[in-house]
GROMACS .gro file of C-alpha atoms in nm:
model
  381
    1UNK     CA    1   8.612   7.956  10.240
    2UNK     CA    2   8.341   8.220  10.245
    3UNK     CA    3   7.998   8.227  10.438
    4UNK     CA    4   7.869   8.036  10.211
    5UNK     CA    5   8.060   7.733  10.426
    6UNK     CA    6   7.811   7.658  10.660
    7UNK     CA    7   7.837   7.324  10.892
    8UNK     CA    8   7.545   7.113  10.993
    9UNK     CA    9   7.585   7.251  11.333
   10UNK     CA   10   7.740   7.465  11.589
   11UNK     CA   11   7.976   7.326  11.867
   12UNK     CA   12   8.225   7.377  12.112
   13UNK     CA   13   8.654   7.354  12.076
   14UNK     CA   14   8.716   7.014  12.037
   15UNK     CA   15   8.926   6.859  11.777
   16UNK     CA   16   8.796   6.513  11.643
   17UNK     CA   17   9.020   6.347  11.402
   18UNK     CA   18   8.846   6.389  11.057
   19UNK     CA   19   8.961   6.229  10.741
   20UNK     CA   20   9.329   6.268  10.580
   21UNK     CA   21   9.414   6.655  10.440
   22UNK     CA   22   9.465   6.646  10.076
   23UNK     CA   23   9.808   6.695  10.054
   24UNK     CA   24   9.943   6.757   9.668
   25UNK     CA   25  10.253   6.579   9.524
   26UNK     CA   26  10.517   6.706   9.639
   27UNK     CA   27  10.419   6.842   9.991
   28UNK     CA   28  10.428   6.766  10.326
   29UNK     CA   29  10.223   6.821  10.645
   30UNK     CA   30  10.394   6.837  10.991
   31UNK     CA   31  10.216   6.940  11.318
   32UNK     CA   32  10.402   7.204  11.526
   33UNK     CA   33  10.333   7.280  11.914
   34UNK     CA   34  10.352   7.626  12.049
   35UNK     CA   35  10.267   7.747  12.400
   36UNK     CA   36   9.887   7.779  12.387
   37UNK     CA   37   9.842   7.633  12.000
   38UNK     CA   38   9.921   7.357  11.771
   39UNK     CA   39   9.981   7.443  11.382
   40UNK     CA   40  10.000   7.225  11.115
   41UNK     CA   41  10.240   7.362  10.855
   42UNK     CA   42  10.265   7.242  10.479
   43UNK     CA   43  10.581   7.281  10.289
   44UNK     CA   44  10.771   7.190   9.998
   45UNK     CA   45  11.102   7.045  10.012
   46UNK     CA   46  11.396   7.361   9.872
   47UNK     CA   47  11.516   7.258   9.519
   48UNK     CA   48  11.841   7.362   9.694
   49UNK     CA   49  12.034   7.475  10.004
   50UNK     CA   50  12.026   7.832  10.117
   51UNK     CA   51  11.720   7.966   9.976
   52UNK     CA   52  11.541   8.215  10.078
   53UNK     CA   53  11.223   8.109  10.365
   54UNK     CA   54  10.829   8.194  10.263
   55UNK     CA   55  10.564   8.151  10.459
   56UNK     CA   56  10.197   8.163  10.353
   57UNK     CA   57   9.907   8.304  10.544
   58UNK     CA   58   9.540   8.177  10.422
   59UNK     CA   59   9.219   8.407  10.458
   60UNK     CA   60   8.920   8.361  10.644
   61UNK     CA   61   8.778   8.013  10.619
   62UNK     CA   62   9.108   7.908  10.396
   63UNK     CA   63   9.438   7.658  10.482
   64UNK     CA   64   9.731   7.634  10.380
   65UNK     CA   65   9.631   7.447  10.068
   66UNK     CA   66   9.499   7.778   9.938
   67UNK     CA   67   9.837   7.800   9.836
   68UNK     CA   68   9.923   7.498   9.635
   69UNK     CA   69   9.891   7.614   9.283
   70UNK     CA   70  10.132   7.905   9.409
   71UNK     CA   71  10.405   7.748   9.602
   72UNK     CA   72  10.532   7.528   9.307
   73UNK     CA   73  10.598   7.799   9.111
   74UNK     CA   74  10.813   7.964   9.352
   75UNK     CA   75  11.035   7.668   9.388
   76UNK     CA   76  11.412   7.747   9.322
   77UNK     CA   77  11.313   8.082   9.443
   78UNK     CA   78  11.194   8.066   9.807
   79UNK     CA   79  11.198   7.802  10.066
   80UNK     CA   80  10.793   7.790  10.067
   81UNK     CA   81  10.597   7.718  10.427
   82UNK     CA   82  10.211   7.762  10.464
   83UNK     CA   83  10.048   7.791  10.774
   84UNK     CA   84   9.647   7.620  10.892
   85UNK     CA   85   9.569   7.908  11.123
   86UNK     CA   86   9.403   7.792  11.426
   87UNK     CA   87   9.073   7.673  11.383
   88UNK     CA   88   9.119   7.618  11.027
   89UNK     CA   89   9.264   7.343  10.769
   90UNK     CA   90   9.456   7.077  11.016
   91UNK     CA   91   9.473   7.282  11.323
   92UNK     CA   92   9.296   7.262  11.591
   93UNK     CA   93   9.168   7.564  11.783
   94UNK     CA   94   9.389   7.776  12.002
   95UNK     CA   95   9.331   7.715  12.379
   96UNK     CA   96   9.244   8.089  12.444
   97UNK     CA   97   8.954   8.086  12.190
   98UNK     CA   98   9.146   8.434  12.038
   99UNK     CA   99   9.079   8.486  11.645
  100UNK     CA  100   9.123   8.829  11.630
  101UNK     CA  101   9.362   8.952  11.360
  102UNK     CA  102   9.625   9.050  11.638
  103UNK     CA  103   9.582   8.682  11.758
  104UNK     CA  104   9.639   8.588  11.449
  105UNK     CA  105   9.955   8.791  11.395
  106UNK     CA  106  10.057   8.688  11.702
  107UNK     CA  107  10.043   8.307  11.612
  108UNK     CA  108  10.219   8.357  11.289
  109UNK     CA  109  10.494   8.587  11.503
  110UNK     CA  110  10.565   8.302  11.770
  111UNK     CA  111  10.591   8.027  11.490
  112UNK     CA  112  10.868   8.222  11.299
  113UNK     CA  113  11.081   8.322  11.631
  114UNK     CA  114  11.045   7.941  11.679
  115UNK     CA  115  11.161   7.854  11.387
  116UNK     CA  116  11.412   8.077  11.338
  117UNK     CA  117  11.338   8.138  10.984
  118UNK     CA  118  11.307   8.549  10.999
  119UNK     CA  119  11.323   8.727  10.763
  120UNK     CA  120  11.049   8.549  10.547
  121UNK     CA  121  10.908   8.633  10.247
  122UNK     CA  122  10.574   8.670  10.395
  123UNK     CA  123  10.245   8.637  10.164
  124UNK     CA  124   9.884   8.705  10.305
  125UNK     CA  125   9.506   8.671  10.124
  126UNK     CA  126   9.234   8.863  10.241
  127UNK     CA  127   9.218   8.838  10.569
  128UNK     CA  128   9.548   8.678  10.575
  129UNK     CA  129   9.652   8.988  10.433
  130UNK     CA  130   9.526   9.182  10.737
  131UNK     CA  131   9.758   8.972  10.957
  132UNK     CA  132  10.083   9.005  10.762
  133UNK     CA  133  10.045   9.386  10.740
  134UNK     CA  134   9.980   9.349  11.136
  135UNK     CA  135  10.314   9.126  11.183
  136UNK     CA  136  10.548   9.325  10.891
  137UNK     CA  137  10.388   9.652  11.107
  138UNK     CA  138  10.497   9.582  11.510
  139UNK     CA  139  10.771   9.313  11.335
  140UNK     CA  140  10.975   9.443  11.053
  141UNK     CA  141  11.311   9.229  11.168
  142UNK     CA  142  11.072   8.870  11.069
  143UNK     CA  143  10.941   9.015  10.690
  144UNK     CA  144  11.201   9.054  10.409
  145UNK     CA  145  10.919   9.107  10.133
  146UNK     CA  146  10.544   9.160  10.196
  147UNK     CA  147  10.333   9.028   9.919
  148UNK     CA  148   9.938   9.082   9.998
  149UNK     CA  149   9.640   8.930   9.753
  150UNK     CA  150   9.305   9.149   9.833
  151UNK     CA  151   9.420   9.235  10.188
  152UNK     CA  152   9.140   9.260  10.443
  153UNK     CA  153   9.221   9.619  10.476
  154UNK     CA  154   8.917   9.878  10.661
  155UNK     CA  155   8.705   9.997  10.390
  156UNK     CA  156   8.459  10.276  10.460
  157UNK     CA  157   8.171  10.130  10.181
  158UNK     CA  158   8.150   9.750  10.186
  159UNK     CA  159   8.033   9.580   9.901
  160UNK     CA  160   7.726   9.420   9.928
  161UNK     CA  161   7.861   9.080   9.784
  162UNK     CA  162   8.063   9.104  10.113
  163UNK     CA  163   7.774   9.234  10.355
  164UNK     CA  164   7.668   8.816  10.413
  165UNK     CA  165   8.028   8.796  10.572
  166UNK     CA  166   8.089   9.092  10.797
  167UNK     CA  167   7.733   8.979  10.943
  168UNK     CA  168   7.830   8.648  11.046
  169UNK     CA  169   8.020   8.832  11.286
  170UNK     CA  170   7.699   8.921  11.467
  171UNK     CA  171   7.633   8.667  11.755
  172UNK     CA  172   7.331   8.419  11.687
  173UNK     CA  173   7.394   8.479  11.295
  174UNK     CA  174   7.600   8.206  11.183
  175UNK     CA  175   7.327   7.981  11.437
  176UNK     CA  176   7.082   8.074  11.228
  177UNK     CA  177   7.223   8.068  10.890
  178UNK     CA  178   7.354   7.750  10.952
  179UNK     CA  179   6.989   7.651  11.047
  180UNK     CA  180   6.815   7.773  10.707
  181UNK     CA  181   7.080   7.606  10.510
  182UNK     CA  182   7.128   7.247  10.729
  183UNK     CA  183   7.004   7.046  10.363
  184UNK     CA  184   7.258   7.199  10.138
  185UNK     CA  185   7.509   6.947   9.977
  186UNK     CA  186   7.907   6.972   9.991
  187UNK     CA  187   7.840   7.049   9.630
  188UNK     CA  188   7.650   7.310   9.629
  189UNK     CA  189   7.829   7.524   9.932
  190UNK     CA  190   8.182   7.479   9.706
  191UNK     CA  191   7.971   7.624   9.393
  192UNK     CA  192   7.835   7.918   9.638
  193UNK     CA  193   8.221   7.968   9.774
  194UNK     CA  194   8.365   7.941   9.361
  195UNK     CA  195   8.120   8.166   9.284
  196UNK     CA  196   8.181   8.418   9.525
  197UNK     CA  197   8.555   8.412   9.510
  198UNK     CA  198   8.661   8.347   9.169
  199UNK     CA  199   8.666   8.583   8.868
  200UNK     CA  200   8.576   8.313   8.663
  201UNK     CA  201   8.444   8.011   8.797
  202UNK     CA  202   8.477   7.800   8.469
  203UNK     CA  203   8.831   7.854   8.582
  204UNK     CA  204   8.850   7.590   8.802
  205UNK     CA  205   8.890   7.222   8.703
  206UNK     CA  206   8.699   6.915   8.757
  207UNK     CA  207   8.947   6.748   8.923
  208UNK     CA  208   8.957   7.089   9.144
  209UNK     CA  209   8.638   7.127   9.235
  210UNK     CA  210   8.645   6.730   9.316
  211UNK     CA  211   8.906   6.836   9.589
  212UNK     CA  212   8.750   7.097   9.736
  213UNK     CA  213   8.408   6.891   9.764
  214UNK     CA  214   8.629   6.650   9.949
  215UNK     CA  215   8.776   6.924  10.203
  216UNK     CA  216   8.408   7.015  10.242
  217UNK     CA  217   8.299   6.715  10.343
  218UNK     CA  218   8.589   6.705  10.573
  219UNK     CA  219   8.550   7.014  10.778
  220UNK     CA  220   8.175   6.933  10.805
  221UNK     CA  221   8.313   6.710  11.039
  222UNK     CA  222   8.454   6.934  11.262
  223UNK     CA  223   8.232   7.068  11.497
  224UNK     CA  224   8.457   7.411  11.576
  225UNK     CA  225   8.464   7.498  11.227
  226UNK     CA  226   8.177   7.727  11.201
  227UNK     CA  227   8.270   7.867  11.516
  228UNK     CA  228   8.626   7.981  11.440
  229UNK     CA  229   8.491   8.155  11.103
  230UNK     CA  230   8.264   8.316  11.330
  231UNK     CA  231   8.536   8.408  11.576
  232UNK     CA  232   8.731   8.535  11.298
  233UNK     CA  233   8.487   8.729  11.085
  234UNK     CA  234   8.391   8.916  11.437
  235UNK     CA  235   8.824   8.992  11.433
  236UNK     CA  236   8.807   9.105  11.103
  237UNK     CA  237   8.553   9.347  11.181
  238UNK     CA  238   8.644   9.458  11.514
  239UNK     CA  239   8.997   9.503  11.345
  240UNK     CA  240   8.818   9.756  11.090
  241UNK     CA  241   8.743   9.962  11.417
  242UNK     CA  242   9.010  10.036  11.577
  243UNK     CA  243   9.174  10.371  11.552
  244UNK     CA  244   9.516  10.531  11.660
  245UNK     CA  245   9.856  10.278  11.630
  246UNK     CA  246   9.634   9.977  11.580
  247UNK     CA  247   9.427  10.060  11.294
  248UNK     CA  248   9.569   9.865  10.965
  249UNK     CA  249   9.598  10.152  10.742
  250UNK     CA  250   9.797  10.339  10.966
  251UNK     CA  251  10.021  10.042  11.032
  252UNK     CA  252  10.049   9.966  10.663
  253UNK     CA  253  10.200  10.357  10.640
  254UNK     CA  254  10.469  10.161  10.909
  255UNK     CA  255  10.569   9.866  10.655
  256UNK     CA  256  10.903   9.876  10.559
  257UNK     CA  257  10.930   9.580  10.343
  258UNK     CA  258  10.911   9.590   9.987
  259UNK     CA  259  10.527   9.547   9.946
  260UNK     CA  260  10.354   9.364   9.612
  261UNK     CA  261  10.006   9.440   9.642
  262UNK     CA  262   9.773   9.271   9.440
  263UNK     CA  263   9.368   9.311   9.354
  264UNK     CA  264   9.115   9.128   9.134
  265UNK     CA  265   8.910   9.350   8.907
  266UNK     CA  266   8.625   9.058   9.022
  267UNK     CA  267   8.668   9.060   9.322
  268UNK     CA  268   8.324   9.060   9.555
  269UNK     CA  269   8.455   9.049   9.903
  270UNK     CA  270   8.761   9.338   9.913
  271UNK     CA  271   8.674   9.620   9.712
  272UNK     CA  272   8.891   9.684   9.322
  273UNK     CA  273   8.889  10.046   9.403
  274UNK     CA  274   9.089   9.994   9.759
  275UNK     CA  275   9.344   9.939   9.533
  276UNK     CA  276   9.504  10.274   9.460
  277UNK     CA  277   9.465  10.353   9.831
  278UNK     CA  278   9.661  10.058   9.919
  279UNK     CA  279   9.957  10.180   9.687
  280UNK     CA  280   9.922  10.505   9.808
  281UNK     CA  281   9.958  10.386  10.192
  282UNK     CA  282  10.217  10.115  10.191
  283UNK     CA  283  10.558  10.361  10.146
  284UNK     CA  284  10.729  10.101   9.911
  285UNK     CA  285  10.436   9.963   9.721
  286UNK     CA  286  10.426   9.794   9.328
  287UNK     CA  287  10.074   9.747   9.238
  288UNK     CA  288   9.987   9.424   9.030
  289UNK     CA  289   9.588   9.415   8.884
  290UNK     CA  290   9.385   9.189   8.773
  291UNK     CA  291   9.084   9.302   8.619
  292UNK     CA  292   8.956   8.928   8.570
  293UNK     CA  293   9.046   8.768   8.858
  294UNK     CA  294   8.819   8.766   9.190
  295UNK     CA  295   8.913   8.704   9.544
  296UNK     CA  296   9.205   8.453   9.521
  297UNK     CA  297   9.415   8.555   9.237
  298UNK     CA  298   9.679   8.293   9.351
  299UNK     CA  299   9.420   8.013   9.329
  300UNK     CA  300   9.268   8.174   8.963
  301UNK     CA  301   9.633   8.380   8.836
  302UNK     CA  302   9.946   8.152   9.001
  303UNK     CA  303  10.144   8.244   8.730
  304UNK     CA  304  10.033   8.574   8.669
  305UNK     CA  305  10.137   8.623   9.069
  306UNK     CA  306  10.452   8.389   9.041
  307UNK     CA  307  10.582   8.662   8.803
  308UNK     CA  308  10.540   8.961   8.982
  309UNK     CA  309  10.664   8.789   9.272
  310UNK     CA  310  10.961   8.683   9.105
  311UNK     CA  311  11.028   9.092   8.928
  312UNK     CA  312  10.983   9.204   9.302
  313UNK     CA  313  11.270   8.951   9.381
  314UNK     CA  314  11.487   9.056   9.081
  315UNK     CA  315  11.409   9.493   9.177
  316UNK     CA  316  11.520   9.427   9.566
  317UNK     CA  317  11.808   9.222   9.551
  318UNK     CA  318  12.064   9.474   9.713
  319UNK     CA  319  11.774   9.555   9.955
  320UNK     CA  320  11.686   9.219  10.014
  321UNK     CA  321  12.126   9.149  10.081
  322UNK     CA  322  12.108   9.453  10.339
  323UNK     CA  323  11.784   9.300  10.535
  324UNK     CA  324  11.978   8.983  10.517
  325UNK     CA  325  12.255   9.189  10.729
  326UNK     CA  326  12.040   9.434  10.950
  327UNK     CA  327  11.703   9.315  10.914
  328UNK     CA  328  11.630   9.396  11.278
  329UNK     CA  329  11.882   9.739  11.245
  330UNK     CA  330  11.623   9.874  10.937
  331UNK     CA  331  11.303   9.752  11.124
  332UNK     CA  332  11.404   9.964  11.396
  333UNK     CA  333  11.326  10.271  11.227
  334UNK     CA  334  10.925  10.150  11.206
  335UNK     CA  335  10.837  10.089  11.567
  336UNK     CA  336  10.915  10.330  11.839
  337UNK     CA  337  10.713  10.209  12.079
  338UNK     CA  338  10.940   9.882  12.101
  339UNK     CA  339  10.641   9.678  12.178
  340UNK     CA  340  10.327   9.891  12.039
  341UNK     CA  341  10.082   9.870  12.327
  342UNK     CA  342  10.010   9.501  12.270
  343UNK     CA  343  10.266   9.318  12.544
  344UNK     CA  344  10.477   9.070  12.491
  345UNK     CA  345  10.524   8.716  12.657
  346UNK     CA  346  10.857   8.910  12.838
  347UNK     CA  347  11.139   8.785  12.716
  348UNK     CA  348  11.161   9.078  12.483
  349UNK     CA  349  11.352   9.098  12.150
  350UNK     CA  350  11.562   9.391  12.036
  351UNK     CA  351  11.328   9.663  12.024
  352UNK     CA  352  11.018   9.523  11.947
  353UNK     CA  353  10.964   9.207  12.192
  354UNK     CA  354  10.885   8.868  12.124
  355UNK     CA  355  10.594   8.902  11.921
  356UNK     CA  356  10.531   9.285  11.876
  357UNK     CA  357  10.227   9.316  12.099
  358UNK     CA  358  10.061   9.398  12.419
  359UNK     CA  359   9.368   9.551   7.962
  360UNK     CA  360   9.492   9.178   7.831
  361UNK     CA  361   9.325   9.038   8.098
  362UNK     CA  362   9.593   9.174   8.365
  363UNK     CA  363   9.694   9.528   8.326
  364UNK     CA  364   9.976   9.594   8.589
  365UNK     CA  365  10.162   9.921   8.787
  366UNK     CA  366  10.515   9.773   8.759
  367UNK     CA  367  10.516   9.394   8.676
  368UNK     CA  368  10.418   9.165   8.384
  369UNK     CA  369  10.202   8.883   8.422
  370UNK     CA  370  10.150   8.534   8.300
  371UNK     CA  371   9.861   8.254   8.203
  372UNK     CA  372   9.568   8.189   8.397
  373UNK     CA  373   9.570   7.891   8.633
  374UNK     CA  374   9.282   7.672   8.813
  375UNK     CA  375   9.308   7.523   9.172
  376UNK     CA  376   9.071   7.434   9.452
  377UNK     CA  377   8.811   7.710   9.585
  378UNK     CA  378   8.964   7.813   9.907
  379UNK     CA  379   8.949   8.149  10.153
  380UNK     CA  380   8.635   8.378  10.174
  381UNK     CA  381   8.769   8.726  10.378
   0.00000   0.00000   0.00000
């Protein structure tokens, strides 16, 4: 969600059982435990052996169920997997209070060498987006294909639609707008979020919007909620900041995976005109916009991004065949640094360590596009 998500109050990590997740027909929730976190992960059963894994990566106050009007539309394709990052949807916070972006990545890195499932087909939004350039950067053997929906990517002029954000990064901020807007209804924060992230917010259905009022009321139970948007908002920005290896741009230049890039001609919270920079940086990039969709195109365009998703598929077959072969061979070539200056947990992995650290309505670069869909208000930045 976006900062327009603002709990009754402030509080420290615990993790109170709320009320059910919404969990759509033909999903499933499971909770996995990691060293230092607990993730809950929704999937979709594979209409058949063998395919291809996906995993999904929400944006700043988002889940995984960001992701439910998309994953359905992949099936027969992909093997689809969406993460709650900690703090967020299901899971609880992560016991060393880290939301930066490369805590982030790091999470999503230690769940796939858990699971095995590397290569993925690894989608990101917003902020999510930010992460999976960060893990397809310092860990090109886990990402097949990189697919990124308004990536969180450093921009030098923020919009001011975004400005409300980047300042709940500030300490005492999200205090005190939490303060001035303690009487607002579940109702009316979803219709500030839809607002703010949707092209169109007519685009979203009653039964929708009935949802997400429903999730609202849920995470204003949970008394960490504000604080890990807080926590993550101040990643997001200090992540802007950094120069050298670890700035994003310079790491998307390191991507090696096929990379679908996609931006909203609506969109108030990543810049339309980041765009062509984007295509520019990422060295094998196809550029899909939207000129009427906002913020979550998957949420407001699932088929339009089902389709692109699925040309990208049909363009890198071989290439997809050879990383099936020498994923971590290829990734090789990106990092040189084996584990680029973040550290690693020391058990060490190839090269690169154990987790890399120490105008029709959609005109289009390469891809068609298809009808407009509706879903449930979800991830802000």
């Amino acid at each position: 969600m976006s900062s327009t998500e603002l709990p009754s109050a402030l509080a420290a990590t615990v993790t109170p059982k709320a009320s059910p997740v919404r969990v759509a027909a033909g999903e499933r929730l499971r909770s996995v435990g990691l060293p230092g976190v607990t993730l809950t992960v929704r999937s979709r059963p594979p209409a058949r052996d063998g395919l291809p894994p996906a995993l999904y990566v929400h944006g700043l106050g988002g889940s995984s169920q960001n992701w439910s009007a998309l994953m359905p539309l992949l099936d027969g394709l992909v093997d689809s997997e969406a993460l709650d990052l900690p703090g967020f949807g299901d899971s609880p916070p992560p016991d060393d209070g880290d939301y930066s972006v490369t805590g982030h990545a790091r999470t999503v890195i230690r769940y796939l060498d858990a699971a095995e499932r590397g290569p993925v087909h690894l989608f990101g939004n917003s902020m999510g987006g930010a992460i999976a350039t960060r893990v397809a950067a310092v860990r090109p053997d886990l990402v097949r294909t990189l697919t990124l929906v308004s990536p969180a990517l450093p921009e030098i002029r923020v919009q001011r639609t975004a400005v409300p954000t980047a300042l709940l990064a500030l300490p005492g901020v999200a205090r005190l707008f939490t303060h001035f807007t303690r009487d607002w209804t579940a109702e009316q924060r979803v219709r500030g979020t839809t607002a703010l992230c949707y092209g169109d917010p007519g685009r979203v259905t009653p039964e929708g919007f009935r949802n997400a009022v429903e999730e609202m009321e849920r995470r204003l139970q949970m008394p960490y909620f504000w604080d890990a948007m807080a926590r993550s908002a101040r990643g997001i920005v200090n992540a802007y900041t950094l120069g050298g290896q670890h700035n994003l741009w310079r790491q998307a230049e390191r991507v090696l995976a096929p990379t679908l890039l996609i931006y909203g001609g609506r969109d108030q919270l990543v810049s339309y005109r980041m765009a062509q920079r984007a295509a520019r940086t990422f060295r094998d990039s196809r550029l899909l916009s939207l000129p009427d969709a906002g913020h979550v195109a998957m949420m407001e365009y699932p088929e339009a991004v089902a389709t692109s998703f699925r040309e990208l598929l049909a363009e890198t077959r071989e290439l997809s065949g050879s990383l099936d072969e020498s994923g971590a061979a290829s990734g090789a070539e990106g990092s040189t640094s084996g584990r680029d200056g973040f550290g690693t947990d020391g058990a060490g992995r190839g090269r690169f360590g154990t987790d890399g650290f120490g105008t029709d309505g959609a005109s289009r670069n390469r891809f068609g596009t298809g009808e407009p869909g509706t879903g449930v208000p979800g991830a802000g930045g």
